[in-house]
């Protein structure tokens, strides 16, 4: 209460700040200048376990002769505000720590993602190199039958340019239907099985070809596509047929020689 504090020196009430307050009061009495906004942190006498925060303003009080003999003080208890500020500071520190942790995690995630993107890019470049440079003809068709991609080797085998083939839909190509390749393609797409089919046909572009075709269903962007790999056996087939024809001619020659020999035998006897 007020009565309990009257007549008690500051040093008795707040021993922790007694020296500072005494020096402050002396300076005010000497100079006659007020001091405003002094923050103090003290232990509450009635609650030793609690810390109080106070904002004080000191001003001189002159006596009847105009001499500064007393110092008045206005004290505001700002403990609640300080406690809130302390809590906010703790929260800010925790938030900053979380932000730093998240930033570090994001940095690591970005590094991992960049590494994965580089690996993917290198893989795509490698696949593109293999696709473009392969001596085997390779074509990829959408589920609708529309040609999505084709390499130069496949275009050369079929006797066309890549641009001409890219506008085609295999479901509408006559040679696919006539050679049975269309049936194999539809079976591959419906079952997912890898299939092989030999084709002898005239391509849309007028080239008579013997092809060894391998078909496989692949997933591109979550959609099944048809992969077709073509090996051109035209020259081998032509050479094989020529060899068979030569063998037949040789056999006929031997037969003719034998017949002539048999006919000559009776004549020699006569």
PDB file of C-alpha atoms in Angstrom:
ATOM      1  CA  UNK A   1       0.000   0.000   0.000  1.00  0.00           C
ATOM      2  CA  UNK A   2       1.014   3.681  -0.199  1.00  0.00           C
ATOM      3  CA  UNK A   3       1.508   3.847   3.540  1.00  0.00           C
ATOM      4  CA  UNK A   4       3.866   0.861   3.427  1.00  0.00           C
ATOM      5  CA  UNK A   5       6.126   2.633   0.931  1.00  0.00           C
ATOM      6  CA  UNK A   6       6.149   6.136   2.389  1.00  0.00           C
ATOM      7  CA  UNK A   7       9.423   7.093   4.048  1.00  0.00           C
ATOM      8  CA  UNK A   8      11.290   4.086   2.592  1.00  0.00           C
ATOM      9  CA  UNK A   9      14.442   4.798   0.606  1.00  0.00           C
ATOM     10  CA  UNK A  10      14.785   3.566  -2.968  1.00  0.00           C
ATOM     11  CA  UNK A  11      17.736   1.456  -1.938  1.00  0.00           C
ATOM     12  CA  UNK A  12      15.497  -0.473   0.420  1.00  0.00           C
ATOM     13  CA  UNK A  13      12.746  -1.009  -2.098  1.00  0.00           C
ATOM     14  CA  UNK A  14      14.919  -1.756  -5.133  1.00  0.00           C
ATOM     15  CA  UNK A  15      18.483  -2.516  -4.071  1.00  0.00           C
ATOM     16  CA  UNK A  16      19.382  -3.748  -7.574  1.00  0.00           C
ATOM     17  CA  UNK A  17      18.990  -0.282  -9.099  1.00  0.00           C
ATOM     18  CA  UNK A  18      19.686   1.861  -6.045  1.00  0.00           C
ATOM     19  CA  UNK A  19      23.069   3.149  -7.227  1.00  0.00           C
ATOM     20  CA  UNK A  20      21.760   4.116 -10.628  1.00  0.00           C
ATOM     21  CA  UNK A  21      18.683   5.878  -9.264  1.00  0.00           C
ATOM     22  CA  UNK A  22      20.704   7.776  -6.649  1.00  0.00           C
ATOM     23  CA  UNK A  23      23.091   9.066  -9.306  1.00  0.00           C
ATOM     24  CA  UNK A  24      20.158  10.004 -11.525  1.00  0.00           C
ATOM     25  CA  UNK A  25      18.422  11.947  -8.726  1.00  0.00           C
ATOM     26  CA  UNK A  26      21.607  13.769  -7.832  1.00  0.00           C
ATOM     27  CA  UNK A  27      22.070  14.818 -11.444  1.00  0.00           C
ATOM     28  CA  UNK A  28      18.524  16.161 -11.630  1.00  0.00           C
ATOM     29  CA  UNK A  29      18.925  18.159  -8.416  1.00  0.00           C
ATOM     30  CA  UNK A  30      22.190  19.594  -9.674  1.00  0.00           C
ATOM     31  CA  UNK A  31      21.004  20.507 -13.159  1.00  0.00           C
ATOM     32  CA  UNK A  32      17.313  21.071 -12.606  1.00  0.00           C
ATOM     33  CA  UNK A  33      16.636  19.119 -15.846  1.00  0.00           C
ATOM     34  CA  UNK A  34      14.038  16.322 -15.959  1.00  0.00           C
ATOM     35  CA  UNK A  35      14.862  12.864 -17.243  1.00  0.00           C
ATOM     36  CA  UNK A  36      12.127  11.094 -19.195  1.00  0.00           C
ATOM     37  CA  UNK A  37      11.624   7.483 -20.244  1.00  0.00           C
ATOM     38  CA  UNK A  38      13.986   5.552 -18.004  1.00  0.00           C
ATOM     39  CA  UNK A  39      13.351   1.810 -18.202  1.00  0.00           C
ATOM     40  CA  UNK A  40      14.137  -0.314 -15.160  1.00  0.00           C
ATOM     41  CA  UNK A  41      14.103  -4.041 -14.517  1.00  0.00           C
ATOM     42  CA  UNK A  42      13.694  -4.959 -10.852  1.00  0.00           C
ATOM     43  CA  UNK A  43      12.680  -7.800  -8.622  1.00  0.00           C
ATOM     44  CA  UNK A  44       9.230  -7.194  -7.101  1.00  0.00           C
ATOM     45  CA  UNK A  45       9.688  -7.033  -3.311  1.00  0.00           C
ATOM     46  CA  UNK A  46       6.333  -8.636  -2.596  1.00  0.00           C
ATOM     47  CA  UNK A  47       6.963 -11.352  -5.238  1.00  0.00           C
ATOM     48  CA  UNK A  48      10.698 -12.162  -5.234  1.00  0.00           C
ATOM     49  CA  UNK A  49      10.310 -14.684  -8.040  1.00  0.00           C
ATOM     50  CA  UNK A  50       8.822 -12.114 -10.411  1.00  0.00           C
ATOM     51  CA  UNK A  51      10.607  -9.510 -12.498  1.00  0.00           C
ATOM     52  CA  UNK A  52       8.990  -6.135 -13.048  1.00  0.00           C
ATOM     53  CA  UNK A  53       9.522  -3.694 -15.892  1.00  0.00           C
ATOM     54  CA  UNK A  54       8.922  -0.002 -15.247  1.00  0.00           C
ATOM     55  CA  UNK A  55       9.077   3.179 -17.299  1.00  0.00           C
ATOM     56  CA  UNK A  56       9.945   6.216 -15.158  1.00  0.00           C
ATOM     57  CA  UNK A  57      10.162   9.954 -15.694  1.00  0.00           C
ATOM     58  CA  UNK A  58      11.987  12.125 -13.140  1.00  0.00           C
ATOM     59  CA  UNK A  59      11.549  15.875 -12.640  1.00  0.00           C
ATOM     60  CA  UNK A  60      12.867  18.368 -10.049  1.00  0.00           C
ATOM     61  CA  UNK A  61      10.536  19.965  -7.472  1.00  0.00           C
ATOM     62  CA  UNK A  62      11.787  23.346  -6.171  1.00  0.00           C
ATOM     63  CA  UNK A  63      11.089  24.555  -2.637  1.00  0.00           C
ATOM     64  CA  UNK A  64       9.727  27.955  -1.678  1.00  0.00           C
ATOM     65  CA  UNK A  65      13.086  29.545  -2.335  1.00  0.00           C
ATOM     66  CA  UNK A  66      13.261  27.975  -5.812  1.00  0.00           C
ATOM     67  CA  UNK A  67      15.936  25.517  -4.860  1.00  0.00           C
ATOM     68  CA  UNK A  68      15.660  21.973  -6.159  1.00  0.00           C
ATOM     69  CA  UNK A  69      15.430  19.865  -3.025  1.00  0.00           C
ATOM     70  CA  UNK A  70      13.065  17.107  -4.130  1.00  0.00           C
ATOM     71  CA  UNK A  71      12.673  14.908  -7.179  1.00  0.00           C
ATOM     72  CA  UNK A  72       9.262  13.714  -8.306  1.00  0.00           C
ATOM     73  CA  UNK A  73       8.842  10.568 -10.350  1.00  0.00           C
ATOM     74  CA  UNK A  74       6.062   9.160 -12.494  1.00  0.00           C
ATOM     75  CA  UNK A  75       6.284   5.403 -12.827  1.00  0.00           C
ATOM     76  CA  UNK A  76       4.374   3.215 -15.281  1.00  0.00           C
ATOM     77  CA  UNK A  77       4.297  -0.537 -14.979  1.00  0.00           C
ATOM     78  CA  UNK A  78       5.133  -1.866 -18.438  1.00  0.00           C
ATOM     79  CA  UNK A  79       5.652  -5.471 -17.363  1.00  0.00           C
ATOM     80  CA  UNK A  80       2.737  -6.763 -19.449  1.00  0.00           C
ATOM     81  CA  UNK A  81       4.028  -4.980 -22.556  1.00  0.00           C
ATOM     82  CA  UNK A  82       7.551  -6.199 -21.945  1.00  0.00           C
ATOM     83  CA  UNK A  83       6.356  -9.754 -21.430  1.00  0.00           C
ATOM     84  CA  UNK A  84       4.484  -9.563 -24.723  1.00  0.00           C
ATOM     85  CA  UNK A  85       7.582  -8.122 -26.423  1.00  0.00           C
ATOM     86  CA  UNK A  86       9.672 -10.930 -24.925  1.00  0.00           C
ATOM     87  CA  UNK A  87       7.212 -13.530 -26.157  1.00  0.00           C
ATOM     88  CA  UNK A  88       7.163 -11.895 -29.574  1.00  0.00           C
ATOM     89  CA  UNK A  89      10.950 -11.874 -29.639  1.00  0.00           C
ATOM     90  CA  UNK A  90      11.015 -15.575 -28.759  1.00  0.00           C
ATOM     91  CA  UNK A  91       8.431 -16.275 -31.449  1.00  0.00           C
ATOM     92  CA  UNK A  92      10.404 -14.208 -33.961  1.00  0.00           C
ATOM     93  CA  UNK A  93      13.569 -16.090 -33.108  1.00  0.00           C
ATOM     94  CA  UNK A  94      11.758 -19.393 -33.481  1.00  0.00           C
ATOM     95  CA  UNK A  95      10.275 -18.213 -36.761  1.00  0.00           C
ATOM     96  CA  UNK A  96      13.667 -17.062 -38.023  1.00  0.00           C
ATOM     97  CA  UNK A  97      15.135 -20.417 -37.045  1.00  0.00           C
ATOM     98  CA  UNK A  98      12.350 -22.223 -38.859  1.00  0.00           C
ATOM     99  CA  UNK A  99      12.823 -20.008 -41.892  1.00  0.00           C
ATOM    100  CA  UNK A 100      16.561 -20.707 -41.847  1.00  0.00           C
ATOM    101  CA  UNK A 101      15.915 -24.446 -41.515  1.00  0.00           C
ATOM    102  CA  UNK A 102      13.361 -24.346 -44.319  1.00  0.00           C
ATOM    103  CA  UNK A 103      15.724 -22.286 -46.458  1.00  0.00           C
ATOM    104  CA  UNK A 104      18.473 -24.836 -45.911  1.00  0.00           C
ATOM    105  CA  UNK A 105      16.053 -27.646 -46.741  1.00  0.00           C
ATOM    106  CA  UNK A 106      14.839 -25.816 -49.836  1.00  0.00           C
ATOM    107  CA  UNK A 107      18.418 -25.216 -50.886  1.00  0.00           C
ATOM    108  CA  UNK A 108      19.151 -28.920 -50.554  1.00  0.00           C
ATOM    109  CA  UNK A 109      15.933 -29.789 -52.363  1.00  0.00           C
ATOM    110  CA  UNK A 110      16.824 -27.380 -55.164  1.00  0.00           C
ATOM    111  CA  UNK A 111      20.277 -28.943 -55.450  1.00  0.00           C
ATOM    112  CA  UNK A 112      18.777 -32.428 -55.567  1.00  0.00           C
ATOM    113  CA  UNK A 113      16.195 -31.311 -58.129  1.00  0.00           C
ATOM    114  CA  UNK A 114      18.820 -29.578 -60.254  1.00  0.00           C
ATOM    115  CA  UNK A 115      20.948 -32.704 -60.127  1.00  0.00           C
ATOM    116  CA  UNK A 116      17.959 -34.818 -61.144  1.00  0.00           C
ATOM    117  CA  UNK A 117      17.126 -32.374 -63.939  1.00  0.00           C
ATOM    118  CA  UNK A 118      20.716 -32.509 -65.202  1.00  0.00           C
ATOM    119  CA  UNK A 119      20.627 -36.300 -65.110  1.00  0.00           C
ATOM    120  CA  UNK A 120      17.288 -36.295 -66.930  1.00  0.00           C
ATOM    121  CA  UNK A 121      18.588 -33.848 -69.526  1.00  0.00           C
ATOM    122  CA  UNK A 122      21.685 -35.964 -70.092  1.00  0.00           C
ATOM    123  CA  UNK A 123      19.520 -39.071 -70.355  1.00  0.00           C
ATOM    124  CA  UNK A 124      17.221 -37.370 -72.862  1.00  0.00           C
ATOM    125  CA  UNK A 125      20.216 -36.197 -74.879  1.00  0.00           C
ATOM    126  CA  UNK A 126      21.636 -39.720 -74.836  1.00  0.00           C
ATOM    127  CA  UNK A 127      18.283 -41.179 -75.916  1.00  0.00           C
ATOM    128  CA  UNK A 128      17.990 -38.588 -78.661  1.00  0.00           C
ATOM    129  CA  UNK A 129      21.511 -39.396 -79.849  1.00  0.00           C
ATOM    130  CA  UNK A 130      20.739 -43.108 -79.902  1.00  0.00           C
ATOM    131  CA  UNK A 131      17.375 -42.498 -81.550  1.00  0.00           C
ATOM    132  CA  UNK A 132      18.736 -40.187 -84.228  1.00  0.00           C
ATOM    133  CA  UNK A 133      21.976 -42.060 -84.935  1.00  0.00           C
ATOM    134  CA  UNK A 134      20.697 -45.617 -84.805  1.00  0.00           C
ATOM    135  CA  UNK A 135      21.120 -47.615 -88.033  1.00  0.00           C
ATOM    136  CA  UNK A 136      17.919 -49.413 -87.073  1.00  0.00           C
ATOM    137  CA  UNK A 137      14.745 -47.675 -88.129  1.00  0.00           C
ATOM    138  CA  UNK A 138      12.743 -46.455 -85.128  1.00  0.00           C
ATOM    139  CA  UNK A 139       9.259 -44.966 -85.137  1.00  0.00           C
ATOM    140  CA  UNK A 140       6.874 -44.056 -82.297  1.00  0.00           C
ATOM    141  CA  UNK A 141       3.127 -43.840 -82.800  1.00  0.00           C
ATOM    142  CA  UNK A 142       0.421 -42.433 -80.543  1.00  0.00           C
ATOM    143  CA  UNK A 143      -2.474 -44.616 -79.370  1.00  0.00           C
ATOM    144  CA  UNK A 144      -4.575 -43.034 -82.123  1.00  0.00           C
ATOM    145  CA  UNK A 145      -2.124 -44.358 -84.705  1.00  0.00           C
ATOM    146  CA  UNK A 146      -0.623 -40.947 -85.522  1.00  0.00           C
ATOM    147  CA  UNK A 147       3.145 -40.933 -85.997  1.00  0.00           C
ATOM    148  CA  UNK A 148       4.789 -39.037 -83.160  1.00  0.00           C
ATOM    149  CA  UNK A 149       8.475 -39.426 -83.995  1.00  0.00           C
ATOM    150  CA  UNK A 150      10.673 -41.240 -86.495  1.00  0.00           C
ATOM    151  CA  UNK A 151      14.405 -41.343 -87.087  1.00  0.00           C
ATOM    152  CA  UNK A 152      16.236 -40.826 -90.333  1.00  0.00           C
ATOM    153  CA  UNK A 153      17.085 -44.508 -90.717  1.00  0.00           C
ATOM    154  CA  UNK A 154      13.394 -45.495 -90.752  1.00  0.00           C
ATOM    155  CA  UNK A 155      12.608 -42.784 -93.294  1.00  0.00           C
ATOM    156  CA  UNK A 156      15.409 -44.013 -95.573  1.00  0.00           C
ATOM    157  CA  UNK A 157      14.219 -47.615 -95.269  1.00  0.00           C
ATOM    158  CA  UNK A 158      10.717 -46.603 -96.361  1.00  0.00           C
ATOM    159  CA  UNK A 159      12.008 -44.327 -99.113  1.00  0.00           C
ATOM    160  CA  UNK A 160      10.559 -41.121 -97.723  1.00  0.00           C
ATOM    161  CA  UNK A 161      11.428 -38.050 -95.661  1.00  0.00           C
ATOM    162  CA  UNK A 162      10.695 -37.809 -91.942  1.00  0.00           C
ATOM    163  CA  UNK A 163       8.181 -35.035 -92.620  1.00  0.00           C
ATOM    164  CA  UNK A 164       6.219 -37.264 -95.009  1.00  0.00           C
ATOM    165  CA  UNK A 165       5.951 -40.073 -92.468  1.00  0.00           C
ATOM    166  CA  UNK A 166       5.122 -37.816 -89.499  1.00  0.00           C
ATOM    167  CA  UNK A 167       1.764 -36.936 -91.072  1.00  0.00           C
ATOM    168  CA  UNK A 168       0.789 -40.595 -91.431  1.00  0.00           C
ATOM    169  CA  UNK A 169      -1.511 -42.690 -89.262  1.00  0.00           C
ATOM    170  CA  UNK A 170      -0.556 -46.367 -89.351  1.00  0.00           C
ATOM    171  CA  UNK A 171      -4.210 -47.407 -89.115  1.00  0.00           C
ATOM    172  CA  UNK A 172      -4.764 -45.834 -92.537  1.00  0.00           C
ATOM    173  CA  UNK A 173      -1.665 -47.154 -94.358  1.00  0.00           C
ATOM    174  CA  UNK A 174      -2.615 -49.794 -96.965  1.00  0.00           C
ATOM    175  CA  UNK A 175       0.684 -51.695 -96.755  1.00  0.00           C
ATOM    176  CA  UNK A 176       0.212 -52.187 -92.994  1.00  0.00           C
ATOM    177  CA  UNK A 177      -3.190 -53.761 -93.620  1.00  0.00           C
ATOM    178  CA  UNK A 178      -2.076 -55.914 -96.576  1.00  0.00           C
ATOM    179  CA  UNK A 179       1.068 -57.229 -94.863  1.00  0.00           C
ATOM    180  CA  UNK A 180      -0.619 -58.074 -91.544  1.00  0.00           C
ATOM    181  CA  UNK A 181       1.489 -55.484 -89.708  1.00  0.00           C
ATOM    182  CA  UNK A 182      -1.636 -53.576 -88.661  1.00  0.00           C
ATOM    183  CA  UNK A 183      -3.050 -56.630 -86.901  1.00  0.00           C
ATOM    184  CA  UNK A 184       0.225 -57.115 -85.048  1.00  0.00           C
ATOM    185  CA  UNK A 185       0.312 -53.442 -84.045  1.00  0.00           C
ATOM    186  CA  UNK A 186      -3.233 -53.570 -82.668  1.00  0.00           C
ATOM    187  CA  UNK A 187      -2.451 -56.784 -80.792  1.00  0.00           C
ATOM    188  CA  UNK A 188       0.686 -55.246 -79.306  1.00  0.00           C
ATOM    189  CA  UNK A 189      -1.204 -52.145 -78.172  1.00  0.00           C
ATOM    190  CA  UNK A 190      -4.047 -54.148 -76.617  1.00  0.00           C
ATOM    191  CA  UNK A 191      -1.946 -56.800 -74.841  1.00  0.00           C
ATOM    192  CA  UNK A 192       1.330 -54.967 -74.230  1.00  0.00           C
ATOM    193  CA  UNK A 193       3.262 -57.957 -75.617  1.00  0.00           C
ATOM    194  CA  UNK A 194       6.438 -57.570 -77.647  1.00  0.00           C
ATOM    195  CA  UNK A 195       5.859 -58.930 -81.140  1.00  0.00           C
ATOM    196  CA  UNK A 196       7.917 -59.640 -84.246  1.00  0.00           C
ATOM    197  CA  UNK A 197       6.625 -59.662 -87.785  1.00  0.00           C
ATOM    198  CA  UNK A 198       8.328 -60.043 -91.168  1.00  0.00           C
ATOM    199  CA  UNK A 199       6.914 -57.893 -93.917  1.00  0.00           C
ATOM    200  CA  UNK A 200       7.233 -57.920 -97.679  1.00  0.00           C
ATOM    201  CA  UNK A 201       5.335 -55.002 -99.101  1.00  0.00           C
ATOM    202  CA  UNK A 202       5.503 -51.871-101.148  1.00  0.00           C
ATOM    203  CA  UNK A 203       5.677 -48.794 -98.953  1.00  0.00           C
ATOM    204  CA  UNK A 204       3.367 -45.822 -99.411  1.00  0.00           C
ATOM    205  CA  UNK A 205       6.291 -44.156-101.154  1.00  0.00           C
ATOM    206  CA  UNK A 206       6.786 -46.875-103.791  1.00  0.00           C
ATOM    207  CA  UNK A 207       9.712 -48.804-102.308  1.00  0.00           C
ATOM    208  CA  UNK A 208       9.484 -52.607-102.427  1.00  0.00           C
ATOM    209  CA  UNK A 209      10.921 -53.751 -99.089  1.00  0.00           C
ATOM    210  CA  UNK A 210      11.509 -56.808 -96.934  1.00  0.00           C
ATOM    211  CA  UNK A 211      11.348 -55.734 -93.300  1.00  0.00           C
ATOM    212  CA  UNK A 212      11.988 -57.415 -89.977  1.00  0.00           C
ATOM    213  CA  UNK A 213       9.679 -55.515 -87.596  1.00  0.00           C
ATOM    214  CA  UNK A 214       9.813 -55.552 -83.795  1.00  0.00           C
ATOM    215  CA  UNK A 215       6.853 -53.986 -81.993  1.00  0.00           C
ATOM    216  CA  UNK A 216       6.563 -52.960 -78.330  1.00  0.00           C
ATOM    217  CA  UNK A 217       4.099 -50.955 -76.260  1.00  0.00           C
ATOM    218  CA  UNK A 218       5.734 -48.114 -74.305  1.00  0.00           C
ATOM    219  CA  UNK A 219       4.367 -45.528 -71.880  1.00  0.00           C
ATOM    220  CA  UNK A 220       4.841 -41.856 -72.756  1.00  0.00           C
ATOM    221  CA  UNK A 221       3.184 -39.233 -70.522  1.00  0.00           C
ATOM    222  CA  UNK A 222       1.035 -41.927 -68.898  1.00  0.00           C
ATOM    223  CA  UNK A 223      -0.313 -43.022 -72.281  1.00  0.00           C
ATOM    224  CA  UNK A 224       0.478 -46.215 -74.196  1.00  0.00           C
ATOM    225  CA  UNK A 225       2.361 -45.665 -77.450  1.00  0.00           C
ATOM    226  CA  UNK A 226       3.590 -48.047 -80.127  1.00  0.00           C
ATOM    227  CA  UNK A 227       7.333 -48.451 -80.696  1.00  0.00           C
ATOM    228  CA  UNK A 228       8.293 -49.957 -84.056  1.00  0.00           C
ATOM    229  CA  UNK A 229      11.860 -50.975 -84.911  1.00  0.00           C
ATOM    230  CA  UNK A 230      12.614 -51.758 -88.537  1.00  0.00           C
ATOM    231  CA  UNK A 231      15.501 -53.739 -89.993  1.00  0.00           C
ATOM    232  CA  UNK A 232      15.826 -53.609 -93.773  1.00  0.00           C
ATOM    233  CA  UNK A 233      16.378 -57.131 -95.124  1.00  0.00           C
ATOM    234  CA  UNK A 234      15.663 -56.172 -98.733  1.00  0.00           C
ATOM    235  CA  UNK A 235      19.208 -56.665-100.032  1.00  0.00           C
ATOM    236  CA  UNK A 236      19.641 -59.907 -98.104  1.00  0.00           C
ATOM    237  CA  UNK A 237      16.340 -61.227 -99.432  1.00  0.00           C
ATOM    238  CA  UNK A 238      17.221 -60.257-103.008  1.00  0.00           C
ATOM    239  CA  UNK A 239      20.647 -61.887-102.697  1.00  0.00           C
ATOM    240  CA  UNK A 240      19.049 -64.969-101.153  1.00  0.00           C
ATOM    241  CA  UNK A 241      16.541 -65.238-103.986  1.00  0.00           C
ATOM    242  CA  UNK A 242      19.318 -64.732-106.551  1.00  0.00           C
ATOM    243  CA  UNK A 243      21.329 -67.458-104.849  1.00  0.00           C
ATOM    244  CA  UNK A 244      18.348 -69.801-104.950  1.00  0.00           C
ATOM    245  CA  UNK A 245      17.800 -68.964-108.605  1.00  0.00           C
ATOM    246  CA  UNK A 246      21.494 -69.616-109.367  1.00  0.00           C
ATOM    247  CA  UNK A 247      21.304 -72.936-107.547  1.00  0.00           C
ATOM    248  CA  UNK A 248      18.247 -73.895-109.548  1.00  0.00           C
ATOM    249  CA  UNK A 249      19.991 -72.984-112.791  1.00  0.00           C
ATOM    250  CA  UNK A 250      23.045 -74.984-111.779  1.00  0.00           C
ATOM    251  CA  UNK A 251      20.902 -78.023-111.024  1.00  0.00           C
ATOM    252  CA  UNK A 252      19.113 -77.654-114.363  1.00  0.00           C
ATOM    253  CA  UNK A 253      22.490 -77.420-116.075  1.00  0.00           C
ATOM    254  CA  UNK A 254      23.695 -80.594-114.430  1.00  0.00           C
ATOM    255  CA  UNK A 255      20.447 -82.352-115.375  1.00  0.00           C
ATOM    256  CA  UNK A 256      20.773 -81.231-118.990  1.00  0.00           C
ATOM    257  CA  UNK A 257      24.381 -82.452-119.102  1.00  0.00           C
ATOM    258  CA  UNK A 258      23.314 -85.837-117.720  1.00  0.00           C
ATOM    259  CA  UNK A 259      20.513 -86.197-120.246  1.00  0.00           C
ATOM    260  CA  UNK A 260      22.853 -85.320-123.110  1.00  0.00           C
ATOM    261  CA  UNK A 261      25.353 -87.903-121.876  1.00  0.00           C
ATOM    262  CA  UNK A 262      22.695 -90.625-121.747  1.00  0.00           C
ATOM    263  CA  UNK A 263      21.572 -89.782-125.262  1.00  0.00           C
ATOM    264  CA  UNK A 264      25.118 -89.921-126.562  1.00  0.00           C
ATOM    265  CA  UNK A 265      25.794 -93.416-125.183  1.00  0.00           C
ATOM    266  CA  UNK A 266      23.560 -95.325-127.666  1.00  0.00           C
ATOM    267  CA  UNK A 267      24.885 -93.327-130.534  1.00  0.00           C
ATOM    268  CA  UNK A 268      28.439 -94.250-129.645  1.00  0.00           C
ATOM    269  CA  UNK A 269      27.492 -97.900-129.650  1.00  0.00           C
ATOM    270  CA  UNK A 270      25.981 -97.634-133.131  1.00  0.00           C
TER     271      UNK A 270
END
